[in-house]
Short mmCIF file of C-alpha atoms and ligand atoms in Angstrom, two decimals:
data_model
loop_
_atom_site.label_atom_id
_atom_site.label_comp_id
_atom_site.label_asym_id
_atom_site.label_seq_id
_atom_site.Cartn_x
_atom_site.Cartn_y
_atom_site.Cartn_z
CA MET A 24 289.42 195.54 117.19
CA LEU A 25 288.16 196.21 113.65
CA ALA A 26 286.32 199.53 113.03
CA THR A 27 283.19 197.57 112.39
CA GLN A 28 283.10 196.17 116.00
CA ARG A 29 282.61 197.76 119.41
CA LEU A 30 282.43 196.76 123.14
CA VAL A 31 278.80 196.47 124.30
CA ARG A 32 277.55 196.11 127.88
CA ILE A 33 275.10 193.22 128.30
CA ALA A 34 271.74 194.56 129.62
CA GLY A 35 271.17 193.35 133.11
CA THR A 36 274.68 191.85 133.62
CA GLY A 37 278.04 193.26 134.28
CA ALA A 38 279.62 191.50 131.25
CA ALA A 39 280.38 192.89 127.91
CA ILE A 40 280.89 191.55 124.19
CA ILE A 41 282.11 192.50 121.23
CA GLN A 42 279.48 193.49 118.64
CA ARG A 43 279.53 194.04 115.14
CA VAL A 44 278.46 197.35 114.04
CA GLY A 45 276.84 197.77 110.54
CA TRP A 46 273.81 199.47 109.15
CA LEU A 47 271.52 196.85 111.08
CA SER A 48 272.89 197.66 114.47
CA GLU A 49 272.55 201.21 113.93
CA LEU A 50 268.93 200.73 112.61
CA VAL A 51 267.88 198.86 115.68
CA GLU A 52 269.55 201.30 117.96
CA GLU A 53 268.04 204.10 116.14
CA ARG A 54 264.45 202.78 115.48
CA GLY A 55 264.20 199.51 118.04
CA ALA A 56 262.44 201.65 120.74
CA GLU A 57 259.40 202.32 118.27
CA ALA A 58 258.49 198.72 117.94
CA LEU A 59 255.23 198.81 119.37
CA ASP A 60 254.31 201.94 117.53
CA LEU A 61 255.57 200.81 114.39
CA HIS A 62 253.90 197.48 114.60
CA ALA A 63 250.70 199.11 115.35
CA GLN A 64 250.97 201.38 112.37
CA THR A 65 252.12 198.65 109.73
CA ILE A 66 251.10 195.33 110.99
CA ASN A 67 248.44 194.73 113.47
CA PRO A 68 247.15 197.52 115.62
CA GLN A 69 244.81 195.19 117.51
CA PHE A 70 247.66 192.83 118.97
CA VAL A 71 249.32 196.06 120.08
CA LYS A 72 246.46 197.14 121.81
CA LEU A 73 246.04 193.66 123.48
CA LEU A 74 249.66 193.77 124.71
CA ARG A 75 249.06 197.23 126.21
CA THR A 76 245.96 196.11 127.97
CA ILE A 77 247.46 193.23 129.70
CA GLY A 78 250.58 195.09 130.33
CA PHE A 79 252.81 192.77 127.95
CA ASP A 80 254.05 195.67 126.13
CA ARG A 81 257.76 195.61 126.87
CA ARG A 82 260.48 196.97 124.72
CA TRP A 83 262.73 193.54 124.34
CA ALA A 84 266.33 194.16 124.25
CA ARG A 85 267.92 190.83 124.33
CA ALA A 86 267.57 186.94 124.75
CA GLU A 87 269.62 183.89 125.80
CA GLY A 88 268.66 180.48 126.74
CA ALA A 89 265.49 180.57 128.81
CA HIS A 90 265.63 184.25 129.48
CA LEU A 91 264.47 187.57 128.03
CA TRP A 92 265.65 191.28 128.92
CA ASP A 93 263.82 194.17 128.36
CA ASP A 94 265.41 197.72 127.49
CA GLU A 95 265.57 198.41 131.35
CA GLY A 96 267.81 195.48 132.08
CA ASN A 97 264.97 193.35 133.73
CA ARG A 98 265.54 189.76 133.08
CA TYR A 99 262.30 187.44 132.52
CA LEU A 100 261.98 183.79 132.43
CA ASP A 101 260.41 182.44 129.09
CA VAL A 102 258.13 179.57 129.69
CA LEU A 103 256.17 180.25 126.52
CA GLY A 104 259.35 179.47 124.52
CA GLY A 105 258.19 180.99 121.32
CA PHE A 106 255.26 178.67 121.31
CA GLY A 107 257.68 175.54 121.55
CA MET A 108 260.26 176.62 119.19
CA PHE A 109 263.31 177.54 121.43
CA ASN A 110 264.07 173.87 122.72
CA VAL A 111 267.81 174.42 122.58
CA GLY A 112 267.65 177.90 124.07
CA ARG A 113 267.07 181.45 122.51
CA ASN A 114 270.15 182.37 120.45
CA ASN A 115 271.77 179.16 121.02
CA PRO A 116 275.73 180.03 120.35
CA ARG A 117 276.58 176.62 118.54
CA VAL A 118 273.70 176.55 116.11
CA ARG A 119 274.42 180.40 115.36
CA GLU A 120 277.95 179.34 114.97
CA ALA A 121 276.90 176.77 112.39
CA LEU A 122 274.64 179.43 110.54
CA VAL A 123 277.54 181.90 110.33
CA GLU A 124 279.78 179.22 108.96
CA ALA A 125 277.05 178.37 106.45
CA LEU A 126 276.83 181.96 105.18
CA GLU A 127 280.63 182.41 104.91
CA LEU A 128 280.88 179.09 102.87
CA GLU A 129 278.94 180.69 100.09
CA ARG A 130 277.26 177.07 99.38
CA PRO A 131 275.49 176.38 96.06
CA GLY A 132 272.19 175.46 98.12
CA SER A 133 268.78 175.61 96.46
CA VAL A 134 270.00 174.79 92.76
CA GLN A 135 266.60 173.57 92.53
CA LEU A 136 267.30 171.48 89.32
CA GLY A 137 270.11 169.82 91.11
CA VAL A 138 270.77 168.42 94.61
CA ASP A 139 272.86 169.29 97.54
CA ALA A 140 274.15 167.13 100.17
CA LEU A 141 272.91 169.31 103.32
CA PRO A 142 269.19 168.18 102.94
CA ALA A 143 270.05 164.46 102.58
CA LEU A 144 272.21 164.82 105.59
CA LEU A 145 269.55 166.44 107.73
CA ALA A 146 267.21 163.70 106.35
CA GLU A 147 269.61 161.24 107.32
CA GLU A 148 270.02 162.27 110.78
CA LEU A 149 266.12 162.52 111.30
CA LEU A 150 265.49 159.19 109.98
CA ARG A 151 268.33 157.79 112.12
CA ARG A 152 266.31 159.03 115.26
CA ALA A 153 262.99 158.15 113.99
CA PRO A 154 261.11 154.75 114.04
CA ALA A 155 262.01 152.26 111.47
CA SER A 156 258.36 152.64 109.77
CA VAL A 157 259.64 156.07 108.33
CA GLU A 158 262.28 156.03 105.21
CA ARG A 159 261.72 159.27 103.54
CA VAL A 160 261.73 162.97 104.23
CA LEU A 161 260.10 165.85 102.64
CA PHE A 162 261.18 169.27 103.91
CA THR A 163 258.81 172.30 104.47
CA SER A 164 259.16 175.73 106.12
CA SER A 165 256.40 175.08 109.11
CA GLY A 166 254.34 172.85 110.97
CA ALA A 167 251.31 173.84 109.17
CA GLU A 168 253.00 173.06 105.77
CA SER A 169 254.16 169.63 107.30
CA VAL A 170 250.55 168.80 107.96
CA GLU A 171 249.47 169.91 104.57
CA ALA A 172 251.96 167.57 103.00
CA ALA A 173 250.79 164.88 105.02
CA LEU A 174 246.96 165.44 104.12
CA LYS A 175 247.83 165.68 100.28
CA LEU A 176 250.45 162.78 100.37
CA GLY A 177 248.10 160.68 102.37
CA ARG A 178 245.48 161.11 100.12
CA ALA A 179 247.30 160.50 96.94
CA ALA A 180 249.02 157.36 98.52
CA THR A 181 245.74 155.74 99.81
CA GLY A 182 243.37 156.92 96.91
CA ARG A 183 241.04 157.92 99.65
CA SER A 184 239.89 161.36 100.50
CA ARG A 185 238.63 161.26 104.24
CA VAL A 186 240.70 162.61 106.91
CA LEU A 187 240.02 162.09 110.72
CA SER A 188 241.52 164.10 113.53
CA ALA A 189 240.87 164.00 117.22
CA GLU A 190 238.70 166.76 118.95
CA HIS A 191 240.58 169.41 120.41
CA GLY A 192 243.60 168.93 118.36
CA PHE A 193 245.56 171.79 116.80
CA HIS A 194 247.40 171.40 113.61
CA GLY A 195 248.01 174.70 112.15
CA LEU A 196 246.00 177.68 110.32
CA THR A 197 246.56 177.03 106.72
CA LEU A 198 243.35 175.92 105.10
CA GLY A 199 243.81 172.03 105.04
CA ALA A 200 245.36 172.03 108.51
CA LEU A 201 242.50 174.44 109.65
CA SER A 202 240.06 171.70 108.33
CA ALA A 203 241.41 169.17 110.58
CA ASN A 204 241.33 171.61 113.65
CA ALA A 205 238.29 170.83 116.01
CA SER A 206 237.85 174.11 117.55
CA PRO A 207 235.28 176.83 116.02
CA GLU A 208 237.25 179.66 117.30
CA PHE A 209 239.80 178.90 114.60
CA THR A 210 237.51 177.88 111.67
CA GLU A 211 234.45 180.07 112.19
CA ARG A 212 234.77 182.86 109.36
CA PHE A 213 237.20 181.21 107.19
CA GLY A 214 234.80 178.41 105.83
CA PRO A 215 233.91 176.66 103.77
CA LEU A 216 236.69 174.29 104.83
CA LEU A 217 237.89 171.45 102.98
CA PRO A 218 235.54 168.46 102.35
CA GLY A 219 236.09 164.95 103.74
CA PHE A 220 237.33 166.13 107.32
CA GLU A 221 235.86 164.86 110.52
CA ARG A 222 236.63 164.77 114.10
CA VAL A 223 236.40 161.81 116.51
CA PRO A 224 236.51 162.45 120.33
CA TRP A 225 240.10 162.23 121.92
CA ASN A 226 240.97 159.04 123.78
CA ASP A 227 237.76 156.99 122.31
CA LEU A 228 238.90 154.00 120.22
CA GLU A 229 235.50 152.92 119.72
CA ALA A 230 234.37 156.10 118.12
CA LEU A 231 237.78 155.83 115.95
CA GLU A 232 236.78 152.21 115.01
CA ARG A 233 233.49 152.95 113.76
CA GLU A 234 234.87 155.76 111.58
CA LEU A 235 237.80 153.51 110.12
CA ALA A 236 235.76 150.56 109.68
CA ARG A 237 234.23 152.36 106.56
CA GLU A 238 237.51 151.75 104.89
CA ASP A 239 237.37 155.27 103.25
CA VAL A 240 239.70 157.32 105.61
CA ALA A 241 243.14 158.31 104.09
CA LEU A 242 244.72 159.16 107.42
CA PHE A 243 244.00 159.68 111.11
CA LEU A 244 246.01 162.86 112.35
CA VAL A 245 246.77 163.13 115.83
CA GLU A 246 249.00 164.84 118.45
CA PRO A 247 250.83 162.34 120.86
CA VAL A 248 250.08 164.96 123.53
CA GLN A 249 247.39 167.78 122.68
CA GLY A 250 249.02 171.07 122.70
CA LYS A 251 245.86 173.01 123.39
CA GLY A 252 245.07 172.13 127.05
CA VAL A 253 248.19 169.68 127.37
CA ASN A 254 245.93 166.73 127.27
CA LEU A 255 247.74 163.32 127.63
CA PRO A 256 246.49 160.21 125.99
CA ALA A 257 244.83 157.44 127.86
CA ASP A 258 246.75 154.12 128.43
CA GLY A 259 246.76 152.11 125.23
CA TYR A 260 244.95 154.83 123.02
CA LEU A 261 247.70 155.73 120.60
CA ALA A 262 248.84 152.15 120.06
CA GLY A 263 245.50 151.08 119.90
CA ALA A 264 244.87 154.02 117.27
CA GLN A 265 247.63 152.72 115.13
CA GLU A 266 246.50 149.19 115.34
CA LEU A 267 243.01 150.20 114.07
CA CYS A 268 244.58 152.40 111.43
CA ARG A 269 246.68 149.07 110.07
CA ARG A 270 243.62 146.97 110.32
CA PHE A 271 241.33 149.47 108.16
CA GLY A 272 244.14 150.39 105.60
CA THR A 273 244.07 154.16 107.29
CA LEU A 274 247.64 155.92 107.32
CA PHE A 275 248.67 156.76 111.01
CA CYS A 276 250.01 160.35 111.15
CA VAL A 277 251.62 161.62 114.22
CA ASP A 278 251.86 165.44 114.61
CA GLU A 279 255.07 165.95 116.34
CA VAL A 280 255.18 169.61 115.66
CA GLN A 281 255.01 170.61 119.30
CA THR A 282 255.95 167.47 121.13
CA GLY A 283 259.03 166.92 118.79
CA PHE A 284 262.94 167.34 119.66
CA GLY A 285 262.99 166.79 123.29
CA ARG A 286 259.87 168.55 124.63
CA THR A 287 258.17 165.56 126.39
CA GLY A 288 261.44 163.88 127.60
CA ARG A 289 262.16 161.80 124.79
CA LEU A 290 263.38 162.91 121.31
CA LEU A 291 259.97 162.22 119.59
CA ALA A 292 257.01 161.93 122.00
CA LEU A 293 255.92 158.78 120.10
CA GLU A 294 258.78 156.88 121.72
CA HIS A 295 256.91 156.95 125.00
CA TRP A 296 254.45 154.28 123.54
CA GLY A 297 256.90 152.67 120.80
CA LEU A 298 254.75 153.96 117.96
CA GLU A 299 255.67 153.41 114.31
CA PRO A 300 253.47 155.76 112.35
CA ASP A 301 253.07 155.95 108.53
CA LEU A 302 253.64 159.69 108.81
CA ILE A 303 255.32 162.00 111.11
CA THR A 304 255.01 165.87 111.14
CA VAL A 305 257.83 168.03 112.68
CA ALA A 306 258.81 171.65 112.60
CA LYS A 307 259.18 174.42 115.40
CA SER A 308 262.28 173.73 117.36
CA LEU A 309 264.16 171.58 114.57
CA SER A 310 265.80 174.79 113.64
CA GLY A 311 266.85 176.01 117.20
CA GLY A 312 264.10 178.92 116.62
CA TYR A 313 266.49 180.73 114.18
CA VAL A 314 265.12 179.69 110.64
CA PRO A 315 261.50 178.66 109.53
CA VAL A 316 261.84 174.96 109.05
CA GLY A 317 259.56 171.57 108.89
CA ALA A 318 259.54 168.21 107.63
CA LEU A 319 257.25 165.23 106.93
CA LEU A 320 258.75 162.08 107.52
CA MET A 321 257.01 159.14 105.51
CA SER A 322 257.03 155.43 105.06
CA GLU A 323 258.43 153.95 101.96
CA ALA A 324 254.76 152.97 100.84
CA VAL A 325 253.55 156.53 101.14
CA TYR A 326 256.55 157.68 99.23
CA GLU A 327 256.01 155.08 96.45
CA GLY A 328 252.33 155.96 96.17
CA VAL A 329 253.01 159.54 95.38
CA PHE A 330 256.29 159.99 93.68
CA ASP A 331 255.73 156.95 91.68
CA SER A 332 257.20 158.07 88.10
CA LEU A 333 259.19 160.55 86.50
CA PRO A 334 256.51 162.95 85.81
CA ASN A 335 255.53 162.35 89.59
CA ALA A 336 259.18 163.05 90.90
CA VAL A 337 258.36 166.53 91.92
CA SER A 338 254.64 166.05 93.16
CA HIS A 339 254.87 168.24 96.09
CA GLY A 340 257.34 170.73 97.70
CA SER A 341 257.95 174.44 97.92
CA THR A 342 260.76 176.84 96.84
CA PHE A 343 262.45 177.55 100.22
CA ALA A 344 262.02 174.23 101.99
CA PRO A 345 265.24 172.63 101.87
CA ASN A 346 267.31 175.75 102.13
CA ASP A 347 270.79 175.90 103.36
CA LEU A 348 270.12 177.83 106.56
CA ALA A 349 267.15 175.69 107.50
CA MET A 350 269.19 172.54 106.85
CA VAL A 351 272.16 173.69 108.80
CA ALA A 352 270.08 174.95 111.77
CA GLY A 353 268.39 171.45 111.76
CA LEU A 354 271.71 169.57 111.98
CA ALA A 355 273.12 171.95 114.31
CA THR A 356 270.13 171.67 116.61
CA LEU A 357 270.27 167.93 116.67
CA ARG A 358 273.71 167.83 117.35
CA GLU A 359 272.97 170.21 120.45
CA LEU A 360 270.35 168.21 121.68
CA ASP A 361 272.50 165.11 121.72
CA SER A 362 275.78 166.76 123.09
CA ARG A 363 274.16 168.49 125.74
CA GLY A 364 271.88 165.47 126.94
CA LEU A 365 268.77 168.18 126.62
CA VAL A 366 266.31 165.51 126.08
CA GLU A 367 267.44 163.62 129.17
CA ASP A 368 267.13 167.00 131.03
CA SER A 369 263.80 167.61 129.64
CA ALA A 370 262.63 164.28 131.23
CA HIS A 371 264.31 164.79 134.65
CA LEU A 372 263.24 168.40 134.98
CA GLY A 373 259.84 167.93 133.83
CA GLU A 374 259.50 165.18 136.68
CA GLN A 375 260.95 167.89 139.17
CA LEU A 376 258.32 170.22 137.79
CA LEU A 377 255.46 168.04 138.37
CA GLU A 378 256.61 166.86 141.91
CA ARG A 379 256.72 170.50 142.74
CA THR A 380 253.64 171.61 141.53
CA ARG A 381 251.29 168.80 141.92
CA PRO A 382 250.68 169.59 145.62
CA LEU A 383 248.91 172.59 144.49
CA VAL A 384 245.99 170.46 143.37
CA GLU A 385 245.30 169.82 147.32
CA ARG A 386 246.49 173.12 148.54
CA SER A 387 244.40 175.41 146.36
CA PRO A 388 240.56 175.21 145.81
CA VAL A 389 240.95 176.61 142.35
CA VAL A 390 243.59 173.99 140.90
CA LYS A 391 241.64 171.25 139.24
CA ASP A 392 244.80 169.40 137.72
CA VAL A 393 248.82 169.67 137.11
CA ARG A 394 249.82 167.37 134.26
CA GLY A 395 252.58 167.19 131.92
CA LEU A 396 255.38 165.06 130.12
CA GLY A 397 258.89 166.31 130.05
CA LEU A 398 258.68 170.01 129.76
CA MET A 399 255.35 170.14 128.30
CA TRP A 400 253.49 171.10 131.43
CA ALA A 401 249.94 172.75 132.38
CA ILE A 402 247.92 173.59 135.29
CA GLU A 403 244.19 173.61 135.04
CA PHE A 404 241.81 175.73 136.98
CA GLU A 405 238.04 175.28 138.23
CA GLU A 406 235.50 176.94 140.24
CA PRO A 407 236.06 176.26 143.82
CA ASP A 408 233.99 173.66 145.64
CA GLY A 409 231.02 175.27 147.23
CA GLY A 410 230.74 177.89 144.31
CA SER A 411 232.20 181.49 143.81
CA ARG A 412 230.17 184.31 142.43
CA THR A 413 232.98 186.12 141.15
CA TRP A 414 234.37 182.66 139.29
CA ARG A 415 230.99 182.60 137.50
CA MET A 416 230.77 186.36 136.72
CA LEU A 417 234.39 186.22 135.07
CA GLU A 418 233.35 182.88 133.06
CA ARG A 419 230.20 184.93 131.88
CA ILE A 420 232.57 187.73 130.59
CA GLN A 421 234.72 185.43 129.00
CA PRO A 422 235.09 181.66 129.52
CA ALA A 423 238.27 180.73 131.12
CA LEU A 424 239.26 184.08 132.05
CA PHE A 425 240.69 183.05 135.46
CA ALA A 426 243.59 181.64 133.67
CA GLN A 427 244.58 185.08 132.57
CA LEU A 428 244.45 186.30 136.24
CA VAL A 429 247.37 184.09 136.78
CA VAL A 430 249.29 184.73 133.46
CA VAL A 431 249.14 188.48 133.87
CA PRO A 432 250.44 188.72 137.35
CA LEU A 433 253.01 186.07 136.68
CA PHE A 434 254.39 188.22 133.97
CA ARG A 435 253.92 191.74 135.74
CA ASP A 436 255.04 190.86 139.06
CA HIS A 437 257.35 188.04 138.62
CA ARG A 438 258.66 188.54 135.09
CA ILE A 439 257.68 185.26 133.76
CA LEU A 440 256.16 185.00 130.31
CA SER A 441 253.72 182.02 129.98
CA GLN A 442 250.45 181.46 128.25
CA VAL A 443 246.82 180.44 128.37
CA ALA A 444 246.82 176.94 126.69
CA GLY A 445 244.01 177.48 124.37
CA HIS A 446 240.85 179.68 123.79
CA GLY A 447 238.30 178.86 126.41
CA LEU A 448 240.44 176.65 128.50
CA ASN A 449 241.33 177.51 132.02
CA VAL A 450 244.82 176.18 131.69
CA LEU A 451 248.10 177.83 131.95
CA LYS A 452 250.77 176.11 130.01
CA ALA A 453 254.64 175.97 129.82
CA LEU A 454 256.74 175.04 127.21
CA PRO A 455 260.07 176.18 128.53
CA PRO A 456 263.51 175.96 126.56
CA LEU A 457 264.89 172.67 127.57
CA VAL A 458 268.04 174.49 128.80
CA VAL A 459 266.18 175.96 132.01
CA ASP A 460 267.91 175.05 135.20
CA GLU A 461 266.85 174.19 138.73
CA ASP A 462 267.12 177.87 139.70
CA ASP A 463 264.68 178.75 136.75
CA LEU A 464 262.31 175.66 137.98
CA ASP A 465 262.41 177.41 141.44
CA TRP A 466 261.73 180.83 140.15
CA PHE A 467 258.67 179.52 138.25
CA VAL A 468 257.33 177.12 141.19
CA THR A 469 257.51 179.73 143.77
CA SER A 470 256.07 182.58 141.72
CA LEU A 471 253.16 180.38 140.64
CA GLU A 472 252.54 179.38 144.14
CA GLU A 473 252.40 183.03 145.24
CA THR A 474 250.23 184.00 142.19
CA VAL A 475 247.88 181.26 142.45
CA SER A 476 247.28 181.55 146.11
CA ARG A 477 246.66 185.44 145.47
CA ALA A 478 244.55 184.79 142.44
CA GLU A 479 242.15 182.40 144.30
CA LYS A 480 241.32 185.15 146.60
CA MET A 481 240.11 187.01 143.57
CA PRO A 482 241.03 190.43 144.70
CA ARG A 483 238.96 193.18 143.34
CA ALA A 484 241.69 195.02 141.59
CA LEU A 485 242.78 191.74 139.94
CA VAL A 486 239.46 191.01 138.79
CA ARG A 487 238.77 194.54 137.31
CA PHE A 488 241.97 194.18 135.45
CA ALA A 489 241.03 190.80 134.11
CA LEU A 490 237.65 192.34 132.91
CA THR A 491 239.30 195.29 131.19
CA ALA A 492 241.69 192.95 129.15
CA ALA A 493 239.06 190.46 128.38
CA ARG A 494 236.99 193.23 126.83
CA ALA A 495 239.92 194.83 124.83
CA GLY A 496 241.34 191.65 124.01
CA ARG A 497 238.54 189.59 122.69
CA THR A 498 239.59 188.74 119.13
CA PRO A 499 243.44 188.93 119.60
CA ARG A 500 243.45 186.83 122.49
CA LYS A 501 243.07 183.81 120.51
CA ARG A 502 246.51 184.62 119.24
CA LEU A 503 247.91 184.45 122.75
CA ALA A 504 246.09 181.10 123.15
CA ARG A 505 247.46 179.79 119.74
CA ALA A 506 249.94 177.28 120.25
C1 LIG B 29 250.77 169.98 116.98
C2 LIG B 29 251.06 171.20 116.13
N1 LIG B 29 250.96 171.18 114.64
C3 LIG B 29 250.99 172.13 113.72
C4 LIG B 29 251.27 173.34 114.11
C5 LIG B 29 251.35 174.46 113.18
O1 LIG B 29 252.79 174.89 113.03
P1 LIG B 29 253.27 176.42 112.56
O2 LIG B 29 252.79 177.22 113.45
O3 LIG B 29 254.71 175.95 112.39
O4 LIG B 29 252.52 176.32 111.21
C6 LIG B 29 251.37 173.60 115.42
C7 LIG B 29 251.45 175.01 116.15
O5 LIG B 29 251.50 175.35 117.15
C8 LIG B 29 251.29 172.51 116.62
O6 LIG B 29 251.22 172.74 117.67
#
């Protein structure tokens, strides 16, 4: 063994691995335990206060696949999945291997006034898996940046300025994406937003047609399954929206930032409905969660409408977007999804999850709905029939507080990391890594059943806890409900 390596026991298991020991390992060993205090001092004390209040202030030691370990060796099931960026599992060894190889190759990436094969190879792989309606790729470094690119390029390509999006949609937090978001909790305090942005009700083709018929809309931006709330499209909605966009000269832009790369049981969710958009935004899990990455896939017509001359050859882009590590992680992630059949796994595990959790609607007076597509899953709560004073008191203190009564004990008592699906929504959402297995699903389902049946009785201790959490976490709670 080299002097820079050592044998390290893996927390919570009998196994050991050979670990490189450099200044980084020493730094983490020396100061890792200070994470919460350091974060509070240097980054965001409100967020740390929130974590402490709701009991999420663990010291995280390790992650692998669908699991996290704290510094006491306890294993957690992660169904939050980094807001949906760990489709191929945390610390995927094959993606990591590709990244290490890329670093060791000392490649001449990001020449900027020059090109390298890796971005084009990833673009080729993306296009090979996308509908024929898209033929060019522009890389970005995040979902919001992919959306920004769609907005800018969509305007330039059509010569129109209006942008429509669906109510309850979420497209990111930069100013353009924010202008497309519907919910005031994201937009208030940050105005004025960009002009020309309007929302239409989700699943309402007539409202969409009324707006598009003015023939001044550059693009209609829509998630195939809305992330906030896991709202599924009505039959015919997305195909109908695409048809209307075609008829009125509007670009149809499908935001796959959250639904992409196997999340819904297809590589892209748009495959469920055979859509052929002009623009597709992707990001999040494309890099396996290792490196920021994103892309806008566009039709030839959009490309031609923007990059139409030598002076316009670099009309949009950003310095780091097609960097080597992002490109390599993207290539490795696509290979991993293919070779392990993770998209198919997502489809059938998702069906199992729905089958096992749907009975809760009948069984529990507080469960209104259980829904999902692939491994994008949600459970929605409601006031029990006949009414509940405690429920209404919770709602008065903070709308949708009940969902926290499930998220918190799921974490504290069952070691499952989950999230509320959106601000003001009584919906708990799961976006587990697609590498979860049936034991993990069992862990989740049995813990959920137990937690819901306890929470539906609204025991005093739990309610007191939720109220304290609500008061302490008012503002930063939005962050928990973000993705
Ligand atoms: C559908 C959708 N679009 C865009 C975004 C923004 O992505 P990012 O957080 O990478 O900027 C998100 C993030 O959750 C999303 O779910």
